[in-house]
JSON list of C-alpha atoms in Angstrom, two decimals:
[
{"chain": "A", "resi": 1, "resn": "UNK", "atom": "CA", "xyz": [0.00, 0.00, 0.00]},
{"chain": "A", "resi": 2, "resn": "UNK", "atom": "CA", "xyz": [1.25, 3.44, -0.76]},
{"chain": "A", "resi": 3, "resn": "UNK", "atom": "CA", "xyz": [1.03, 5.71, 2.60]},
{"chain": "A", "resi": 4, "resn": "UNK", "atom": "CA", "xyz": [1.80, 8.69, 0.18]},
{"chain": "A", "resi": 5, "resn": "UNK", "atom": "CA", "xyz": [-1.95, 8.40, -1.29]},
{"chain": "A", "resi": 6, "resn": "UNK", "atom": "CA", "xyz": [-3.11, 9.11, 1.96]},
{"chain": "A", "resi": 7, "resn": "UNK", "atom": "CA", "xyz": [-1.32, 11.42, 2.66]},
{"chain": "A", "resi": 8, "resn": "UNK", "atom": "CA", "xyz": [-2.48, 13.65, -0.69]},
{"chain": "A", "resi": 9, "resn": "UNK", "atom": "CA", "xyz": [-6.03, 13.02, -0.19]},
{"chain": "A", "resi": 10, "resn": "UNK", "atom": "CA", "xyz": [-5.59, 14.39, 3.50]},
{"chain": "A", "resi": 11, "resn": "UNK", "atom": "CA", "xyz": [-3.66, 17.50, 1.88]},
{"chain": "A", "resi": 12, "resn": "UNK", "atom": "CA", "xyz": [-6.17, 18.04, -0.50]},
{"chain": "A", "resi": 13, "resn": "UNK", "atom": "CA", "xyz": [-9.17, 17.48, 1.95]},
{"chain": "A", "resi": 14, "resn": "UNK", "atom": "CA", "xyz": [-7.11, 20.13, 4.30]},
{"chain": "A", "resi": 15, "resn": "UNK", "atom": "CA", "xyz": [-7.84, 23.20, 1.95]},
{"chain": "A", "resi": 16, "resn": "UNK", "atom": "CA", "xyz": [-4.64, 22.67, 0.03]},
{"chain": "A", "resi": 17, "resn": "UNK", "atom": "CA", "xyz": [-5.14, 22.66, -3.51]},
{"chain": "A", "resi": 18, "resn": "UNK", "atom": "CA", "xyz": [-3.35, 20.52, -5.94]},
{"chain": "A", "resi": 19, "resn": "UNK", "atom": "CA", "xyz": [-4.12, 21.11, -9.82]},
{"chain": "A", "resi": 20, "resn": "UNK", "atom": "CA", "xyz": [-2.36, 19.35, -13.14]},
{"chain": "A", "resi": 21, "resn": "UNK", "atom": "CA", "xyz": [-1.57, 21.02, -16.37]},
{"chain": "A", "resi": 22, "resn": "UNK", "atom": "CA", "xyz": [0.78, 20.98, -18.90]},
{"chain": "A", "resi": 23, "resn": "UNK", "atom": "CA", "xyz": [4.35, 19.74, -18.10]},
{"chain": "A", "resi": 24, "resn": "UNK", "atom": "CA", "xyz": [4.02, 20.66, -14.70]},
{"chain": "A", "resi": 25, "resn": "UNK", "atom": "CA", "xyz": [3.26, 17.37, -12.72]},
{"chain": "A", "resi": 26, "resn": "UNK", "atom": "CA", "xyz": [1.68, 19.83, -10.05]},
{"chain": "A", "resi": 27, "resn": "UNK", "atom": "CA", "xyz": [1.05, 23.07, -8.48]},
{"chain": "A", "resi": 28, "resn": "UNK", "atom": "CA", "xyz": [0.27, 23.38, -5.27]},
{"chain": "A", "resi": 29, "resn": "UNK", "atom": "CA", "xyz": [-2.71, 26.22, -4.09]},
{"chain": "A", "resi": 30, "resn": "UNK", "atom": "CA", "xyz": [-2.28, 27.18, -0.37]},
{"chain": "A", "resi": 31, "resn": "UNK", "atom": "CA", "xyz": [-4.56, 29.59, 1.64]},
{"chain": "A", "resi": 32, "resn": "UNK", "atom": "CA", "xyz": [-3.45, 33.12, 2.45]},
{"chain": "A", "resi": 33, "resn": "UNK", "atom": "CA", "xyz": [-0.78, 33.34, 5.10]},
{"chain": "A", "resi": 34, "resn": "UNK", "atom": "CA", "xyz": [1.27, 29.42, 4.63]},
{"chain": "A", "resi": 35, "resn": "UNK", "atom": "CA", "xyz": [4.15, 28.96, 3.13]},
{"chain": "A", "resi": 36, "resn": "UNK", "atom": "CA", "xyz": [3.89, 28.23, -0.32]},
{"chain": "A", "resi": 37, "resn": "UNK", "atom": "CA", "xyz": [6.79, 26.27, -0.69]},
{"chain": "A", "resi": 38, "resn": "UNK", "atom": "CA", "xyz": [5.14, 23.74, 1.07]},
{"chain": "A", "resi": 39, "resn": "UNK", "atom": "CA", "xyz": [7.65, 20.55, 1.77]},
{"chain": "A", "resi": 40, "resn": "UNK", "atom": "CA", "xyz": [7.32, 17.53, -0.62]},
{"chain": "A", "resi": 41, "resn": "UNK", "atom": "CA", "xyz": [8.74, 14.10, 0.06]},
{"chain": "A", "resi": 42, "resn": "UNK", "atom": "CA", "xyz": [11.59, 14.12, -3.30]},
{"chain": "A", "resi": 43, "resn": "UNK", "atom": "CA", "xyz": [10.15, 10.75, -4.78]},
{"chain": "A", "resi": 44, "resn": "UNK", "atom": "CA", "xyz": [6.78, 11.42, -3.59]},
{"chain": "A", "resi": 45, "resn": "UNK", "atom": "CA", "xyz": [5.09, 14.63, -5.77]},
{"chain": "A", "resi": 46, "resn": "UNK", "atom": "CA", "xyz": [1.41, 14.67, -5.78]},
{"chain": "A", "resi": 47, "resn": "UNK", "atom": "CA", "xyz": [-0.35, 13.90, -8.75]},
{"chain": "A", "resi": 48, "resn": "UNK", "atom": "CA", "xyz": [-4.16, 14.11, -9.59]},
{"chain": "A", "resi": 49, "resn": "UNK", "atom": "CA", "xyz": [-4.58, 10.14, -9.12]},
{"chain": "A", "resi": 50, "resn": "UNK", "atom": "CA", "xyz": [-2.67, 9.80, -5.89]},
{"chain": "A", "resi": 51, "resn": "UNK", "atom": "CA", "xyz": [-5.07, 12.18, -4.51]},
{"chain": "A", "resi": 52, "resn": "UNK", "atom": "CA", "xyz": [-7.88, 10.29, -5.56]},
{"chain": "A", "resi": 53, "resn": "UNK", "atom": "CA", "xyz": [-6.80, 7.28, -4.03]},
{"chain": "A", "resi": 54, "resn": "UNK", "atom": "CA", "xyz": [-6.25, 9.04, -0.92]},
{"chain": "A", "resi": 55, "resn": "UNK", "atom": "CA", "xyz": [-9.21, 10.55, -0.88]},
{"chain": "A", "resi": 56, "resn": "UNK", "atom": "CA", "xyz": [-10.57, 6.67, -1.38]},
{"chain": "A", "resi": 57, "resn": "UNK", "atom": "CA", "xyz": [-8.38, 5.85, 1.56]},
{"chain": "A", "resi": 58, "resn": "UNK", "atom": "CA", "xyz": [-9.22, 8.21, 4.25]},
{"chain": "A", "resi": 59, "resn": "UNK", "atom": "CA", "xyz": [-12.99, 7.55, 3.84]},
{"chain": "A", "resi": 60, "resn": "UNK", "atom": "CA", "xyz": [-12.59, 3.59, 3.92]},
{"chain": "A", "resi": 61, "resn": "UNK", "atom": "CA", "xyz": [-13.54, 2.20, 7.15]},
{"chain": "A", "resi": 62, "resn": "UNK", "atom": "CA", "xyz": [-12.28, -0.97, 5.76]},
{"chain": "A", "resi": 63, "resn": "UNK", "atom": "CA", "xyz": [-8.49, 0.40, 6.72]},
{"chain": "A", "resi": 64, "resn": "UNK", "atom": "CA", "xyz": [-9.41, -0.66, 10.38]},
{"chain": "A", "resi": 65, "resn": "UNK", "atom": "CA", "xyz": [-9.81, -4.77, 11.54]},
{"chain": "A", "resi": 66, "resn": "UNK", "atom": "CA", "xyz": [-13.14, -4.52, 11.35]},
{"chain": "A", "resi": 67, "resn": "UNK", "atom": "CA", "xyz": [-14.17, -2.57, 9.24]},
{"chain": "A", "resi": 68, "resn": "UNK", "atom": "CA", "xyz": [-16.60, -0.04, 10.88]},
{"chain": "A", "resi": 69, "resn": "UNK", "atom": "CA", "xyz": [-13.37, 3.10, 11.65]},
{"chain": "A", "resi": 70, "resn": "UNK", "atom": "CA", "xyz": [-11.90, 5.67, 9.04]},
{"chain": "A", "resi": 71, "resn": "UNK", "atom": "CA", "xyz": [-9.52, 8.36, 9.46]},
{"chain": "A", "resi": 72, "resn": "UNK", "atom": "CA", "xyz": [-11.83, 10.70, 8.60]},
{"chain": "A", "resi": 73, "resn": "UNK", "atom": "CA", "xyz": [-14.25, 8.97, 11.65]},
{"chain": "A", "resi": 74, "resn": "UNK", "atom": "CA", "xyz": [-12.19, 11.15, 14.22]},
{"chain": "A", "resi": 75, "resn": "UNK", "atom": "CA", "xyz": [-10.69, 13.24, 11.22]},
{"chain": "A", "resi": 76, "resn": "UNK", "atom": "CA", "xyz": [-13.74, 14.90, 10.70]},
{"chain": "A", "resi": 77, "resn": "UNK", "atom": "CA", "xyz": [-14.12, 17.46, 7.41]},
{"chain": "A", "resi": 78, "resn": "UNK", "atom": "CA", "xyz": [-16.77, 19.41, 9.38]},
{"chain": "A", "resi": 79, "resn": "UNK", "atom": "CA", "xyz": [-14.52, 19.85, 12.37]},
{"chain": "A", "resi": 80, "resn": "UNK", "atom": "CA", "xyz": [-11.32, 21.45, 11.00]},
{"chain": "A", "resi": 81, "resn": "UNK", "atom": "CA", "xyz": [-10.21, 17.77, 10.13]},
{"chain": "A", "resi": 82, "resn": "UNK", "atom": "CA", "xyz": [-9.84, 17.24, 14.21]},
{"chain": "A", "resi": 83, "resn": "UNK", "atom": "CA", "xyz": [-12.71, 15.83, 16.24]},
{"chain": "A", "resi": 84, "resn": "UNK", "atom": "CA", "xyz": [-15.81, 16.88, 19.03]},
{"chain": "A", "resi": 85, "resn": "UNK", "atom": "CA", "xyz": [-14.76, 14.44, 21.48]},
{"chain": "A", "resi": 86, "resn": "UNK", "atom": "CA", "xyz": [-12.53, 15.21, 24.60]},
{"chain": "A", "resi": 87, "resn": "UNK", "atom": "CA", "xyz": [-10.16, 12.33, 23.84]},
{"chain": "A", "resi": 88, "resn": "UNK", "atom": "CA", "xyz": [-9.85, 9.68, 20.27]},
{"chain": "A", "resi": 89, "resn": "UNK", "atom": "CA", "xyz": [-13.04, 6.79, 20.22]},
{"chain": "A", "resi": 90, "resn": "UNK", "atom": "CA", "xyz": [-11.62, 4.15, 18.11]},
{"chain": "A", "resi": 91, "resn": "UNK", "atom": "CA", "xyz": [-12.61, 0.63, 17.48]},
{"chain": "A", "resi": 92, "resn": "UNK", "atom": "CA", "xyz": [-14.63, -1.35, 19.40]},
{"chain": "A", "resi": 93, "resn": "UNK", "atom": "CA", "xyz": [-15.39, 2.32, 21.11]},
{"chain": "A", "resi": 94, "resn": "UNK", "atom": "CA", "xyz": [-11.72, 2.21, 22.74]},
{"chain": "A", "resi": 95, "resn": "UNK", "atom": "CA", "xyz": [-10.57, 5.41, 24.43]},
{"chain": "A", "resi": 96, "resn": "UNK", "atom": "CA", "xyz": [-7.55, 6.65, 23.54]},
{"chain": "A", "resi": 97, "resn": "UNK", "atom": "CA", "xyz": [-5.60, 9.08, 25.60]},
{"chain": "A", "resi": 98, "resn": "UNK", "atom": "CA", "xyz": [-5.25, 12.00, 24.32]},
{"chain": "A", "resi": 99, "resn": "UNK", "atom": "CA", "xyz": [-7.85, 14.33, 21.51]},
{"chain": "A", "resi": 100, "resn": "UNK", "atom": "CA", "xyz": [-7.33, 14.25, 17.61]},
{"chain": "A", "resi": 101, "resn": "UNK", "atom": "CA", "xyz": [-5.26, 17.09, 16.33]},
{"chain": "A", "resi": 102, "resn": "UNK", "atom": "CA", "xyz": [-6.37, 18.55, 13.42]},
{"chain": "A", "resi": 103, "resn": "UNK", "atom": "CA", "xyz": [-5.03, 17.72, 10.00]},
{"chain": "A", "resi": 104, "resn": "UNK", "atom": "CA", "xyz": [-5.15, 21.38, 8.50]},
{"chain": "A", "resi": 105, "resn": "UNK", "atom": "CA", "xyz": [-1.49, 22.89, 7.67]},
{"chain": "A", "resi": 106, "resn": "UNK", "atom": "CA", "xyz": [0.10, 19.16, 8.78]},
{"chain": "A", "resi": 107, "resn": "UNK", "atom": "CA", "xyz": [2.16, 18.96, 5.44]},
{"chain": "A", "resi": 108, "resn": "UNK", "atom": "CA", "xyz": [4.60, 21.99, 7.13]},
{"chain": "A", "resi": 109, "resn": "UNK", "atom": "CA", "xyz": [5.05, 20.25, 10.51]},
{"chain": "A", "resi": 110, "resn": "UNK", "atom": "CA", "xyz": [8.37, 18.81, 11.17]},
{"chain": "A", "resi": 111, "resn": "UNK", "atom": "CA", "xyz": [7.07, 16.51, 14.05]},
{"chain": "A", "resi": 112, "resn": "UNK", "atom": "CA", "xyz": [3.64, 14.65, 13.87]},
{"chain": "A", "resi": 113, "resn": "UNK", "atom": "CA", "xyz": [1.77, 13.26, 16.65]},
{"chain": "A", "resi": 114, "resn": "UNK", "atom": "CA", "xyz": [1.45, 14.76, 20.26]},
{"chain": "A", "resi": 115, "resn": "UNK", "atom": "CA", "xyz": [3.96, 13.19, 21.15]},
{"chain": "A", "resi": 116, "resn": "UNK", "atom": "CA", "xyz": [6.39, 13.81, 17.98]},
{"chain": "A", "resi": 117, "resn": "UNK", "atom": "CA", "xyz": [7.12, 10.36, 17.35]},
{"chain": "A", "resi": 118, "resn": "UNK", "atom": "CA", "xyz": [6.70, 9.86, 14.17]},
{"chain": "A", "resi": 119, "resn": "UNK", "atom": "CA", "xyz": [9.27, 12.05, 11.99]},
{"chain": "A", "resi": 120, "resn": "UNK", "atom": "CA", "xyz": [7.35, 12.08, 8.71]},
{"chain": "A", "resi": 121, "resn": "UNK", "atom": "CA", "xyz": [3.47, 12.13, 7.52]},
{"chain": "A", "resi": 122, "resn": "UNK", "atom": "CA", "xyz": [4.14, 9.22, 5.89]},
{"chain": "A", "resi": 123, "resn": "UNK", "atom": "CA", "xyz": [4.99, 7.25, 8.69]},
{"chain": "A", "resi": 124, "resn": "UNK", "atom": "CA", "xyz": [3.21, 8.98, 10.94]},
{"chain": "A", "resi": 125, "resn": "UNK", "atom": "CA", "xyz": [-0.40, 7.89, 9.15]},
{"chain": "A", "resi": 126, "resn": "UNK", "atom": "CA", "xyz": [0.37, 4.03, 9.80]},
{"chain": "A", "resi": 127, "resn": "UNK", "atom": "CA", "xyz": [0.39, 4.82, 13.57]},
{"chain": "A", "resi": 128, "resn": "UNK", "atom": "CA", "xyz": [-3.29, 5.04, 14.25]},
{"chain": "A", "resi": 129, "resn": "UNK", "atom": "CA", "xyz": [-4.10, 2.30, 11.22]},
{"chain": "A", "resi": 130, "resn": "UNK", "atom": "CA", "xyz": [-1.90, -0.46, 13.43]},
{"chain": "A", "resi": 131, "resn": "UNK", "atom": "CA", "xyz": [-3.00, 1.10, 16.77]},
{"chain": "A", "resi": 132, "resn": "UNK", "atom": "CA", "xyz": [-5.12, -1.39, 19.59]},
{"chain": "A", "resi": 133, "resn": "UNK", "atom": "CA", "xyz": [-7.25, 2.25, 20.34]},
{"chain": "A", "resi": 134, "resn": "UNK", "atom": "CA", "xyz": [-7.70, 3.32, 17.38]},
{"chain": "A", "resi": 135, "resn": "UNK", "atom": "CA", "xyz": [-7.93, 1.17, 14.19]},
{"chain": "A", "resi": 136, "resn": "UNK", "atom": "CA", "xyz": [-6.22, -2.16, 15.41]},
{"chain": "A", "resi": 137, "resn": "UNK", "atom": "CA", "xyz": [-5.19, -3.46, 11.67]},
{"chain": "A", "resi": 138, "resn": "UNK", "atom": "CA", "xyz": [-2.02, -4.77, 11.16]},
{"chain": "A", "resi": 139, "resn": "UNK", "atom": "CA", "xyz": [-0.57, -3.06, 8.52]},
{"chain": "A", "resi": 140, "resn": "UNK", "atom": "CA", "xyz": [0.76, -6.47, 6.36]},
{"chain": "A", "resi": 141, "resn": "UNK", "atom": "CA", "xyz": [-3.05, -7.29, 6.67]},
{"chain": "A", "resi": 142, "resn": "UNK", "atom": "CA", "xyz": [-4.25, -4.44, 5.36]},
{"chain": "A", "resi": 143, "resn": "UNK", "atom": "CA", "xyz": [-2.25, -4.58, 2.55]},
{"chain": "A", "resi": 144, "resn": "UNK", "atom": "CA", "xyz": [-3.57, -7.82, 1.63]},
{"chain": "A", "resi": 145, "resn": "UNK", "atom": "CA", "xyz": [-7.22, -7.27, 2.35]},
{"chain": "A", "resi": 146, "resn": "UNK", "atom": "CA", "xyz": [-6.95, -3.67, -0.34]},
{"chain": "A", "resi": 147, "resn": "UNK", "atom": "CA", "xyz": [-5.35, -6.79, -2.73]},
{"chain": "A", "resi": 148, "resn": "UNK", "atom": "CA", "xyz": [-8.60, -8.26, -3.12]},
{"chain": "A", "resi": 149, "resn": "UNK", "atom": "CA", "xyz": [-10.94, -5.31, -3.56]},
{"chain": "A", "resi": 150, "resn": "UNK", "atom": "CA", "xyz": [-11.24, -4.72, -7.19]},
{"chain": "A", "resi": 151, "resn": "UNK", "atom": "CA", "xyz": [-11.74, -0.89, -7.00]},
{"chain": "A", "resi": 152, "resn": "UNK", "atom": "CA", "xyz": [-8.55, -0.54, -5.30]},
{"chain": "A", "resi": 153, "resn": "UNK", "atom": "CA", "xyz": [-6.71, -2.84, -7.46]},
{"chain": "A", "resi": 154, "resn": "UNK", "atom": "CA", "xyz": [-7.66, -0.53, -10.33]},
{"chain": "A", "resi": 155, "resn": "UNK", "atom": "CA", "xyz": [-6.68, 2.69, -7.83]},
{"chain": "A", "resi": 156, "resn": "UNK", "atom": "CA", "xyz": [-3.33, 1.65, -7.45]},
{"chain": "A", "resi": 157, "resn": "UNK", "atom": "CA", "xyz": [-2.35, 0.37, -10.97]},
{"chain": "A", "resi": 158, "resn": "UNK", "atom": "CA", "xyz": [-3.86, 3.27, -11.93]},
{"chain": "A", "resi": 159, "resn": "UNK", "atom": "CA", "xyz": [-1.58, 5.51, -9.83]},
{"chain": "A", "resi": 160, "resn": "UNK", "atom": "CA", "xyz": [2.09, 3.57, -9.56]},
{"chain": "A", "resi": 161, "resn": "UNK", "atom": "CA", "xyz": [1.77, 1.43, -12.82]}
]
């Protein structure tokens, strides 16, 4: 599974805007005030089908074991990408121990969750996929179970064929 697909749905779903023309692979949109030099993983540039996969991706409750939690369950579009709750509900309606930070402006931190221990968005999304609180789906499994669903098989040849 390609992390960086989430990732680029989660940028574009954040209010930063990605469009394709010409040679350019990209150009990136940002809102008033952010940098617009906006850092870019070297081997991973956005392009318009990675961000539809994301977009696939954080929606999916089948990313969690079973099957019923999204990122975009406690990432929530109508609440700045963060969530209402005091602290994270996962599966099974685990409690987690601290609140969901927001998503918006995440592409320019330089550490990612509370606790910074993730050094990268792209390793910092498998954290709550393989989490017992939040998602509880090992990440070898998931891999395999997105192998089987035909929509996603088309996704990703689409994307890195």
């Amino acid at each position: 599974m390609k992390v960086s697909s989430i990732l680029i749905g989660i940028l574009l779903l954040a209010g930063i805007t990605l469009s394709f023309a010409g040679d350019t692979p990209y150009r990136i949109s940002v809102p008033l005030g952010l940098d617009r030099f906006m850092p870019v993983p070297e081997k991973n540039h956005p392009t318009e089908q990675k961000i539809i996969l994301g977009e696939m991706l954080f929606f999916d409750t089948r990313l969690s074991r079973n099957n019923t939690v999204s990122c975009a369950i406690c990432h929530r579009p109508d609440h700045a990408f963060a969530d209402t709750h005091t602290v994270a509900i996962g599966i099974d309606n685990r409690i987690g121990p601290r609140n969901v930070p927001t998503l918006v402006n995440r592409a320019y931190g330089r550490m990612f969750s509370w606790d910074g221990n993730a050094e990268s968005l792209e390793k910092q999304v498998l954290l709550p996929i393989s989490n017992p609180l939040e998602m509880d789906m090992d990440v070898d499994v998931l891999v395999e179970r997105l192998k089987t669903i035909p929509e996603y098989k088309k996704a990703f040849r689409r994307t890195y064929d």
